Coordinates of C-alpha atoms and ligand atoms in Angstrom, one line a residue:
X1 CA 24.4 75.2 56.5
X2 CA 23.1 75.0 60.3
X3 CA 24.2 71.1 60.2
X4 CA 27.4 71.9 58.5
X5 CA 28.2 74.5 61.7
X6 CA 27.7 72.4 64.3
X7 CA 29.4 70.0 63.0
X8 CA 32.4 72.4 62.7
X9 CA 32.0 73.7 65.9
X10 CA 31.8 70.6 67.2
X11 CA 35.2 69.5 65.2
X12 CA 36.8 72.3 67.0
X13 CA 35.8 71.3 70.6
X14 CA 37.4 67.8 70.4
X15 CA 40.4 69.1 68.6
X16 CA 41.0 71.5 71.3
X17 CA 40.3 68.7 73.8
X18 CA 42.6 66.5 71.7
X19 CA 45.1 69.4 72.2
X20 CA 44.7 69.8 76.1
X21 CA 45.4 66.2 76.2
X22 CA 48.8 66.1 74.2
X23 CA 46.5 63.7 72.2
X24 CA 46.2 65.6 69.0
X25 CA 49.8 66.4 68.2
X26 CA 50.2 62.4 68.8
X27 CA 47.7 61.9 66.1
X28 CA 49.4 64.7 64.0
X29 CA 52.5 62.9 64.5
X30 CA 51.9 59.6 63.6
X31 CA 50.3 60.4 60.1
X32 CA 52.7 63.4 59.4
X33 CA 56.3 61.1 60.5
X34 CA 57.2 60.1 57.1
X35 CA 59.0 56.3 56.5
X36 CA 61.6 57.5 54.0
X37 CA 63.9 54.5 54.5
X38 CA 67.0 54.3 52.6
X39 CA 66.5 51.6 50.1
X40 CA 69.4 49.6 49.2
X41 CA 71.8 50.1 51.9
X42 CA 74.0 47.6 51.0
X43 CA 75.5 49.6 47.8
X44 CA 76.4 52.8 49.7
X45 CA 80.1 52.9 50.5
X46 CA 80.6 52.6 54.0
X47 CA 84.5 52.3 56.5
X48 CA 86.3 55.0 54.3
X49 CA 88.7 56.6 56.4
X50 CA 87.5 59.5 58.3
X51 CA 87.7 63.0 56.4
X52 CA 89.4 66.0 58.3
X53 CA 88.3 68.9 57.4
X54 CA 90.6 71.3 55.5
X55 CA 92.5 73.9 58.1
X56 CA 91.9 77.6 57.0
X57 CA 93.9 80.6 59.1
X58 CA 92.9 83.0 56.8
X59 CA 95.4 85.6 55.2
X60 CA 96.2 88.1 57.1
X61 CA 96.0 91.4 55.2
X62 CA 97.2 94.6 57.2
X63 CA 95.8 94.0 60.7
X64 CA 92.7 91.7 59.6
X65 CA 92.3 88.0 59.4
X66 CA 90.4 87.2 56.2
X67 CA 88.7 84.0 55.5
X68 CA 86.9 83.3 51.9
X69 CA 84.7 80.9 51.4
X70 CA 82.2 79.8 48.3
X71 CA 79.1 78.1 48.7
X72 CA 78.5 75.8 45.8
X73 CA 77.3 72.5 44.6
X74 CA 79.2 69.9 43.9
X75 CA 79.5 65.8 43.9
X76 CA 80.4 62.6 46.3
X77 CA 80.1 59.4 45.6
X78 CA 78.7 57.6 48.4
X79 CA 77.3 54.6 45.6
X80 CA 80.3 52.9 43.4
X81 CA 80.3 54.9 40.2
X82 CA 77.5 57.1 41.1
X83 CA 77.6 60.6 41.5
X84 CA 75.7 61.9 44.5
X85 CA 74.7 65.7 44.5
X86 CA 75.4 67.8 47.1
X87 CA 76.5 71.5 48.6
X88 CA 79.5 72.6 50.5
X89 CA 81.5 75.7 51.4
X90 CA 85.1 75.7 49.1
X91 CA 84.2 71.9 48.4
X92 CA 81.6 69.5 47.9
X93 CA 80.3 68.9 51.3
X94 CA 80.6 70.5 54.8
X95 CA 83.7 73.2 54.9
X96 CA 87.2 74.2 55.8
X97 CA 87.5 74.7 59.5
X98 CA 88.1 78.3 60.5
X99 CA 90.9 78.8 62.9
X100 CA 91.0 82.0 64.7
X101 CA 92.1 83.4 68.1
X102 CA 90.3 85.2 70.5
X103 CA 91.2 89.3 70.0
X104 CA 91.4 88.9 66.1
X105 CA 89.4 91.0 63.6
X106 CA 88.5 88.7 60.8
X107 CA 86.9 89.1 57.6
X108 CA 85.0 86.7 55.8
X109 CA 83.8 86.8 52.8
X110 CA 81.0 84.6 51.5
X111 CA 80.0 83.7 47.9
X112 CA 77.1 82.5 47.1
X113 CA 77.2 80.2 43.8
X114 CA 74.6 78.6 44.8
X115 CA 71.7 78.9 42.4
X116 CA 69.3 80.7 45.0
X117 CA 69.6 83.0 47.8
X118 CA 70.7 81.7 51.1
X119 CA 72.9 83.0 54.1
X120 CA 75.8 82.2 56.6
X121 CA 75.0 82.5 60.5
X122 CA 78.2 82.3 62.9
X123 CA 76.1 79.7 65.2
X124 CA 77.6 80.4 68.7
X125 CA 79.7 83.6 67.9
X126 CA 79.3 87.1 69.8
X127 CA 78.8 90.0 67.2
X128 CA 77.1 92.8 66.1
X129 CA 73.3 91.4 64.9
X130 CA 74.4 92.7 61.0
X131 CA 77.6 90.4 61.3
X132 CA 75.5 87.2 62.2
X133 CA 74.2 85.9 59.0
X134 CA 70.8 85.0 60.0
X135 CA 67.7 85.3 58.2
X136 CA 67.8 89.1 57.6
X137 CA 71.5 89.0 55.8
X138 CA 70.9 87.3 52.9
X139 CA 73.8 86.8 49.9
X140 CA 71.4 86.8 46.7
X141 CA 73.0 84.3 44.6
X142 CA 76.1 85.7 42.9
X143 CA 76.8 88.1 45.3
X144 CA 79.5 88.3 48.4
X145 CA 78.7 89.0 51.7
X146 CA 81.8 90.7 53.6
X147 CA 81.7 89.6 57.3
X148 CA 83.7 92.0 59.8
X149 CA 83.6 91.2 63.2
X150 CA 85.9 90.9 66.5
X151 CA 86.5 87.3 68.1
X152 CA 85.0 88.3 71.4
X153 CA 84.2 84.5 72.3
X154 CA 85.9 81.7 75.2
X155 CA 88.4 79.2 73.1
X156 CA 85.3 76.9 72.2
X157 CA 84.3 75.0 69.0
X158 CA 82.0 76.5 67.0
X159 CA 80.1 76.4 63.5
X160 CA 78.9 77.9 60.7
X161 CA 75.8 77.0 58.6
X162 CA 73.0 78.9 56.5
X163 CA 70.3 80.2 58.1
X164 CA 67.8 81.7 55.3
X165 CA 64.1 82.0 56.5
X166 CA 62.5 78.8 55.4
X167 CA 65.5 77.0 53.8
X168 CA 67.3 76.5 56.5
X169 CA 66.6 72.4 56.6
X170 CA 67.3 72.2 53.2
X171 CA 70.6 73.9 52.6
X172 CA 72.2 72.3 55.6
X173 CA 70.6 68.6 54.7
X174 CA 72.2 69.6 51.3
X175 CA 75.9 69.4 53.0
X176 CA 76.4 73.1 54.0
X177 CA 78.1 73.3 57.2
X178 CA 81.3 73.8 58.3
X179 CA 83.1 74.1 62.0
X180 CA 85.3 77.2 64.0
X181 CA 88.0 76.8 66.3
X182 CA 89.1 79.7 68.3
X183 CA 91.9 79.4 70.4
X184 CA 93.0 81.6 73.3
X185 CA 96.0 82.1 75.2
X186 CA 95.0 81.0 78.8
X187 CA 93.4 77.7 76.8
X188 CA 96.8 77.2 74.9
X189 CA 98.7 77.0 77.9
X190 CA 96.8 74.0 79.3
X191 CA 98.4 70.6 78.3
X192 CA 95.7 69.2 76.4
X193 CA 95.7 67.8 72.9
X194 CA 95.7 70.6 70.4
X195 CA 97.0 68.7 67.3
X196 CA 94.7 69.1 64.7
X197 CA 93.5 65.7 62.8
X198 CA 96.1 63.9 64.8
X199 CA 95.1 64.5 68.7
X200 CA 92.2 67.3 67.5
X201 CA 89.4 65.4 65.9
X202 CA 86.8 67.1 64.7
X203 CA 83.4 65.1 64.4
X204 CA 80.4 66.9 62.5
X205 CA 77.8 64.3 62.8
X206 CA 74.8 63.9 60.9
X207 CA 72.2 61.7 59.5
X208 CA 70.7 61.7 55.7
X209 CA 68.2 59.2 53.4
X210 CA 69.9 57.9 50.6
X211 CA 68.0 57.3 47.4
X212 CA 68.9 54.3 44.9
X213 CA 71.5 56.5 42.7
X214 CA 73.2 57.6 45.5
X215 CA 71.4 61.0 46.2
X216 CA 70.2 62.4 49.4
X217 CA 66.5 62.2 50.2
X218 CA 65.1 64.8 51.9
X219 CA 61.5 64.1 52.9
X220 CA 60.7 67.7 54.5
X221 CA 59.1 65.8 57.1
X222 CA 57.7 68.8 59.7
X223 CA 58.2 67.1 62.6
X224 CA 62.1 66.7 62.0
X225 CA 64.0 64.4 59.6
X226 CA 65.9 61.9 61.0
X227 CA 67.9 59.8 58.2
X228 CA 68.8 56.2 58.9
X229 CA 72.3 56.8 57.9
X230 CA 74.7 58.3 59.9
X231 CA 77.5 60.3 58.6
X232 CA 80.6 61.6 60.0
X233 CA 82.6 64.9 58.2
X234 CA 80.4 64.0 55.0
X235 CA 81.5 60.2 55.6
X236 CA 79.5 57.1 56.2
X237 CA 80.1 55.7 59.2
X238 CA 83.9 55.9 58.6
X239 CA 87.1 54.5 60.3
X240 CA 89.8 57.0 62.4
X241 CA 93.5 55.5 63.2
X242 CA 94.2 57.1 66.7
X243 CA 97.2 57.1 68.6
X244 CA 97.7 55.4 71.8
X245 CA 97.1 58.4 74.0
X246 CA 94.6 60.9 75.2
X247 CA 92.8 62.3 72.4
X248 CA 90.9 65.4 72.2
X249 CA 87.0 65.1 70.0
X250 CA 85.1 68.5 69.1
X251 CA 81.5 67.1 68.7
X252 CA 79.1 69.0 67.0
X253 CA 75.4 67.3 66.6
X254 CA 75.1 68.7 62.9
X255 CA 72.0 66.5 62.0
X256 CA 68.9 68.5 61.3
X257 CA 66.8 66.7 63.7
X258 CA 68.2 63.8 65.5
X259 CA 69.2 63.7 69.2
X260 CA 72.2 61.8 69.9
X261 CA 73.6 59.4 72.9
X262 CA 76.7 59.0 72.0
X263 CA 79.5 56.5 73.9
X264 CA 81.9 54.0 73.1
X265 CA 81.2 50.3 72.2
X266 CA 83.1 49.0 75.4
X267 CA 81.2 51.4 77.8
X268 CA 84.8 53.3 78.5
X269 CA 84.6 56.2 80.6
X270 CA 85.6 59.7 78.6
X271 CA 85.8 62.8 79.5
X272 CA 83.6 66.0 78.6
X273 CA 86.0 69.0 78.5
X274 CA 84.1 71.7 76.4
X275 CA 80.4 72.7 76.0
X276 CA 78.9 75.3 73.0
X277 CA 80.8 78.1 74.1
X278 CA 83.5 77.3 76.1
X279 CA 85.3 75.0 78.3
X280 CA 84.3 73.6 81.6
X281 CA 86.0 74.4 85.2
X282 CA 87.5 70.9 85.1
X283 CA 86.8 67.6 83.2
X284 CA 83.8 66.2 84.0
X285 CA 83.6 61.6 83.7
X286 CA 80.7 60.8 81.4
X287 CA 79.9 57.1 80.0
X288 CA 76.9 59.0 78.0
X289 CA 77.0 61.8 76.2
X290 CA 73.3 63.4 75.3
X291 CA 73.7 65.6 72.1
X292 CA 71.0 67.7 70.3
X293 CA 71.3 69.4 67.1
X294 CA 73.4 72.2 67.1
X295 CA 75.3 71.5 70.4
X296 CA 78.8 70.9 70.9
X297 CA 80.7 69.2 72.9
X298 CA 84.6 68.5 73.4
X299 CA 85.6 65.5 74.6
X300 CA 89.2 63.4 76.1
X301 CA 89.4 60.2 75.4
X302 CA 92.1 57.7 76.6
X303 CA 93.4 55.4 74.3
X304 CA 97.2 54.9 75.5
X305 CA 96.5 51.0 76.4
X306 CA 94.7 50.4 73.3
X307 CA 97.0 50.2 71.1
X308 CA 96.0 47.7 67.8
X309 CA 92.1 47.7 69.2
X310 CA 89.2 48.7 67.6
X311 CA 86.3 50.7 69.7
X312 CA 83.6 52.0 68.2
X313 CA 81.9 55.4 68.7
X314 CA 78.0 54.3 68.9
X315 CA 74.9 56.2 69.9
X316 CA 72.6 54.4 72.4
X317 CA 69.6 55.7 71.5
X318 CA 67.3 53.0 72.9
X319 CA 68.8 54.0 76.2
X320 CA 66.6 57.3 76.1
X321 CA 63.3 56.3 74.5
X322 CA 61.2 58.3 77.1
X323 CA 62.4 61.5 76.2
X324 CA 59.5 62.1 73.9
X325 CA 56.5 61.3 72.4
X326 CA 57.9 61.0 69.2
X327 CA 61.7 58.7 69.7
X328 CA 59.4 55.4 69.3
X329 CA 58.8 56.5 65.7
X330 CA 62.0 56.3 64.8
X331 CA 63.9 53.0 64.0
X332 CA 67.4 54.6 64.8
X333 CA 66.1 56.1 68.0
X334 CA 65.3 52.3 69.8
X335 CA 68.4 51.0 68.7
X336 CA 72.4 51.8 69.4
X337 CA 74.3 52.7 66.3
X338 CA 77.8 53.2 64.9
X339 CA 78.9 56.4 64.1
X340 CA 82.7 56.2 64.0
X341 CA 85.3 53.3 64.3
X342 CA 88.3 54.5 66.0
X343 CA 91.5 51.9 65.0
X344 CA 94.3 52.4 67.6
X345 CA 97.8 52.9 66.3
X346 CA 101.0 54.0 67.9
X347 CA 101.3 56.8 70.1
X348 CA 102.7 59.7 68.4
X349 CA 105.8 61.9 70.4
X350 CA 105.0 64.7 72.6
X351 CA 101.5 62.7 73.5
X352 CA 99.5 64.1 76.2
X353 CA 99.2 61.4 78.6
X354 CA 97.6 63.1 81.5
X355 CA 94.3 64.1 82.2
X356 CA 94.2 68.3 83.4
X357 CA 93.0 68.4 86.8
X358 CA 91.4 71.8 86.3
X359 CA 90.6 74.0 83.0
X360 CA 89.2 77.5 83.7
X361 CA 87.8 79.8 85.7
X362 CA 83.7 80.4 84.2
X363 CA 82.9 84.4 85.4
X364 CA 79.4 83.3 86.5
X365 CA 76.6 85.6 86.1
X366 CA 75.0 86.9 89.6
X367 CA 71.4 85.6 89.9
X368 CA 70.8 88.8 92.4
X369 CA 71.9 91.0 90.0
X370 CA 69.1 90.5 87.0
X371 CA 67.7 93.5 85.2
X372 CA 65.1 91.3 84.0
X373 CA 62.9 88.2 83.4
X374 CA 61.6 86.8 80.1
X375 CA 59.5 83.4 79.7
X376 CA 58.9 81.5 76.4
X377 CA 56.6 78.8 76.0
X378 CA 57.4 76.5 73.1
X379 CA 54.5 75.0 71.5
X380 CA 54.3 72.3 68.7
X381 CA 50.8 72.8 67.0
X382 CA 52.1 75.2 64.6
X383 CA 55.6 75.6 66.0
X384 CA 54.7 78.7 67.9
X385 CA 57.0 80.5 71.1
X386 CA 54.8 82.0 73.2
X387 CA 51.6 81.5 70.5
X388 CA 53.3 83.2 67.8
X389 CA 54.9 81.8 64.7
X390 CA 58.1 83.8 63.4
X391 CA 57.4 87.0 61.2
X392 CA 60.3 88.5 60.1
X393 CA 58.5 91.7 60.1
X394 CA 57.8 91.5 63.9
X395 CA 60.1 92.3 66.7
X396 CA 59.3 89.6 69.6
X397 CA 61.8 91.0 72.5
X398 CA 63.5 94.4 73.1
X399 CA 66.5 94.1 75.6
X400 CA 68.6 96.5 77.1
X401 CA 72.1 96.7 76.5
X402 CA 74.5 95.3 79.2
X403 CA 71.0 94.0 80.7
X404 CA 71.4 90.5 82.6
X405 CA 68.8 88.6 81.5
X406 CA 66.9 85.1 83.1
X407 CA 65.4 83.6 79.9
X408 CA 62.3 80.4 81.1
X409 CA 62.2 78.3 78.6
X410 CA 59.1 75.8 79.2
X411 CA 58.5 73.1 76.8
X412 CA 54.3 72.4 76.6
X413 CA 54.5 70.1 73.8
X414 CA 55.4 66.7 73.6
X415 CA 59.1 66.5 71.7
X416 CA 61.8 68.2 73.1
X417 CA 63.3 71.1 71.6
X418 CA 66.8 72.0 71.5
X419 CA 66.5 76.3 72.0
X420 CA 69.0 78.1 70.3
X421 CA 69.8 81.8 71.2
X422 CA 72.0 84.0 68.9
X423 CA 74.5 86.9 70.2
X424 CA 75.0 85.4 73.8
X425 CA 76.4 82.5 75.6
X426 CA 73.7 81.5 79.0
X427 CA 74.6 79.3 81.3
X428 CA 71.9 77.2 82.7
X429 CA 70.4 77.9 86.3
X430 CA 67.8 74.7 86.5
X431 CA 66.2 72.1 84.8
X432 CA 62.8 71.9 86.4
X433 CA 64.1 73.4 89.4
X434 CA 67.5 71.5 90.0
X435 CA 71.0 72.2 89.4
X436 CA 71.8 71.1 85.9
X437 CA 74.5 68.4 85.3
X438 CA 77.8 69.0 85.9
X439 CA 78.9 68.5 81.9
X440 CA 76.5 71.1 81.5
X441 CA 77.6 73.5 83.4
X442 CA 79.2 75.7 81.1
X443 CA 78.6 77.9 78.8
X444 CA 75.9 77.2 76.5
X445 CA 74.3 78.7 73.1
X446 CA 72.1 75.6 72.3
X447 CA 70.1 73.4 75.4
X448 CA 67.6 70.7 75.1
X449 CA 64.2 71.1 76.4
X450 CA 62.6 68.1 77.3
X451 CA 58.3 67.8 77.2
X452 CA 57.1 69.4 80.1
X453 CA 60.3 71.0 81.2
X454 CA 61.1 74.1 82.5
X455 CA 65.0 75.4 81.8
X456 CA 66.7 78.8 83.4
X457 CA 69.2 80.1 81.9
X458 CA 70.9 83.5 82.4
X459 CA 72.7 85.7 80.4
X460 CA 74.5 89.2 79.1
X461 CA 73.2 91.3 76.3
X462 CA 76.9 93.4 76.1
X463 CA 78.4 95.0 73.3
X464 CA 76.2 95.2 70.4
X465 CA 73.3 97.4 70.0
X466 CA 71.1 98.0 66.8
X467 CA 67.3 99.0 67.4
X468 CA 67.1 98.3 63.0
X469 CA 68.4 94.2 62.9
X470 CA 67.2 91.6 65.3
X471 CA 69.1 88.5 66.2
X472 CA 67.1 85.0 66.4
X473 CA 66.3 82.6 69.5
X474 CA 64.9 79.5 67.7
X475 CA 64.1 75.4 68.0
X476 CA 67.2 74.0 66.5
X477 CA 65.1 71.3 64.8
X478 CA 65.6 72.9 61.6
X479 CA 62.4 72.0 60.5
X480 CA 60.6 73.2 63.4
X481 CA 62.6 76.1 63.1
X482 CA 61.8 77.1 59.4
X483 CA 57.8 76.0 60.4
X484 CA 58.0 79.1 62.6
X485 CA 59.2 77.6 66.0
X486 CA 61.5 81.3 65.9
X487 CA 61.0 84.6 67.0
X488 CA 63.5 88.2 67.1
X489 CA 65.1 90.2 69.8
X490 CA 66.6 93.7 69.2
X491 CA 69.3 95.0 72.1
X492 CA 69.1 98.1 72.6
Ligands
CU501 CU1 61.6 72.0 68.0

């Protein structure tokens, strides 16, 4: 017994001494980062021209817009002749875009047919905490969750996806995702492509394991799962035909896990025009484009002397191998890869050939004028904020209504962490003390903490108070996030 102690207690001393050093979670990393490589690659059905996701307005009925959507299960084939299993909202895979302006109360209604209980959380959208569809608003399978909210957002992309405590890797890996566009009239005045599927492309990118038979693998793997296939709008690697003129891409980074770098195969320069929650004061030149899960990002892209070429959309990973202990693990992540071919056709009429010189005015938030300061420490031993792992049953933060709030966000462990924060839009003060980059400074729900850094944002807690239902601030690494890396504010 007395030997069996010490040796315990001496098991605990180097593991915390591992842990001071970083060292431990490197050793918990490399046995726990699964190799879960698709195995036969060459059968899965790759170049298919780029889906678009279905438009949905909704119906309007008396002074409401109403949306309906089903989540169910359904089938690709993504090997000749096989059928592949998968979920989607109204379809197989992903979802119908949702279309709504700013000003508009909309209804949607959510069916789960989906065998289990799950939810639907508005990533990115302003509403009252019952509205969002996190973890606490769960559609029991069967049932029909009626959403009621007012579009109180910036004309921004946005998205939709489950969000059920635990399951959360799982149902989106299983195809359930889908994208929002709102629209407002200040943004519809500016002459920028607005088309949708023709100029307006949306791009939900995301990564999966294929099995033999076609079906998704989906290791579970804590740290993250990162597939080796890449897909676009539930499509691997697929082709677009683009016109010959400026084209406008709404990014999302819809993998659970995977960081992207994204670019073009000929190193053009594009232009970043939108972040998460809005667009930015003018377009900003980018040759790079870092992406982590859950962001957004809208992009202009010339194409008018182009015509008949081919350039490739690609993500050049290897370019950003320091970012964290773990991107050396990862085949994809020291490597560039395709994600889209874009085939250049003829312009269409009524093309926008013009870069905007200016977009919109962003109402800043006054630094002098904070009610309060908050800091959260994200930890990866456990995936703990602030040494505690989410309990639904605990309320984390209490904020004030209309309070203007600085949120430090300081990342002690070793990956980085893309933080998520429901209800609000921040804008970002500093990384580590300097002025973030200029494509990111807009509004935000979603920002990337790298190992070691410290992030500032500020925000508004306006509108929407309920001291009974909590809204969520979370690692969008869906696995971290369903390992606990979340925790629950109340405004008050
Ligand atoms: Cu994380």
């Amino acid at each position: 017994m007395i030997v069996f102690g010490a040796s315990s207690a001496s098991l605990l001393v180097s593991l915390f001494v591992l842990s001071r050093l970083g060292l431990l979670e490197r050793i918990v990393i490399s046995i726990i980062t699964a190799r879960n490589p698709s195995t036969d690659t060459s059968r899965l059905i790759t170049g298919q021209t780029l889906p678009i996701p279905k438009l949905l307005v909704g119906d309007m009925i008396g002074v409401q817009r109403v949306f309906n959507l089903t989540i169910q299960h359904g089938t690709m084939e993504y090997v000749s002749g096989q059928q592949t299993p998968t979920s989607g909202y109204n379809g197989p895979i992903l979802g119908p875009t949702l279309v709504m302006n700013k000003g508009d109360d909309v209804v949607i209604n959510v069916t789960n047919d989906l065998g289990e209980p799950t939810t639907t959380h508005w990533h990115g959208l302003h509403l009252p905490a019952v509205m969002d569809g996190g973890p606490h608003q769960r559609i029991e399978d069967g049932q029909t969750w009626r959403a009621n909210f007012t579009i109180l957002n910036e004309a921004a992309t946005y998205w939709y996806h489950p969000h059920l405590e635990g399951k959360t890797a799982e149902h989106v890996y299983s195809g359930l995702a889908g994208l929002f566009i709102v629209r407002d009239e200040a943004t519809d005045k500016l002459d920028i492509p607005r088309r949708y599927g023709i100029d307006d492309i949306p791009l939900i990118i995301q990564d999966k394991f294929f099995n033999d038979d076609g079906s998704f693998n989906y290791p579970g793997t804590s740290t993250g799962v990162k597939g080796d296939i890449i897909l676009v709008n539930g499509a691997i690697t697929p082709v677009l035909e683009a016109p010959a003129q400026i084209v406008r891409f709404r990014l999302l980074a819809g993998s659970n896990a995977r960081i992207f770098n994204f670019g073009f195969s000929d190193d053009r320069q594009f232009y970043q025009i939108g972040t998460d929650g809005g667009l930015l004061e003018a377009p900003v030149p980018l040759t790079r484009l870092l992406l982590s899960t859950g962001e957004r990002a809208e992009i202009l892209v010339d194409f008018s002397a182009d015509e008949s070429q081919e350039v490739r959309l690609v993500s050049y990973s290897s370019e950003r191998k320091n970012i964290d202990a773990f991107w050396a693990k990862d085949k994809m992540d020291i490597s560039t890869f395709d994600v889209l071919t874009v085939k250049v056709i003829a312009a269409t009429q009524n093309a926008v050939t013009r870069l905007p010189e200016s977009l919109v005015t962003i109402a800043r938030l006054d630094e002098s004028q904070v009610d309060m300061a908050r800091s959260f420490k994200l930890q990866m031993v456990s995936f703990r904020i602030n040494g505690q792992s989410m309990d639904m049953n605990r309320i984390d933060e209490t904020i004030k209504l209309n309070d203007t709030e600085i949120w430090e966000i300081t990342n002690q462990s070793e990956m980085a962490h893309p933080f998520h924060i429901h209800d609000i839009q921040f804008l970002i003060l500093t990384r580590n003390g300097s002025r973030p980059a200029e494509n990111e400074r807009g509004w935000k729900d979603v920002v990337l903490v790298k190992p070691q850094e410290t992030v500032r944002l500020i925000a508004q807690f306006s509108d929407f108070a309920d001291p009974n239902t909590p809204f969520m601030y979370h690692c969008h690494i869906l696995e971290h996030e369903d390992g606990g890396m979340m925790g629950q504010f109340v405004v008050v």
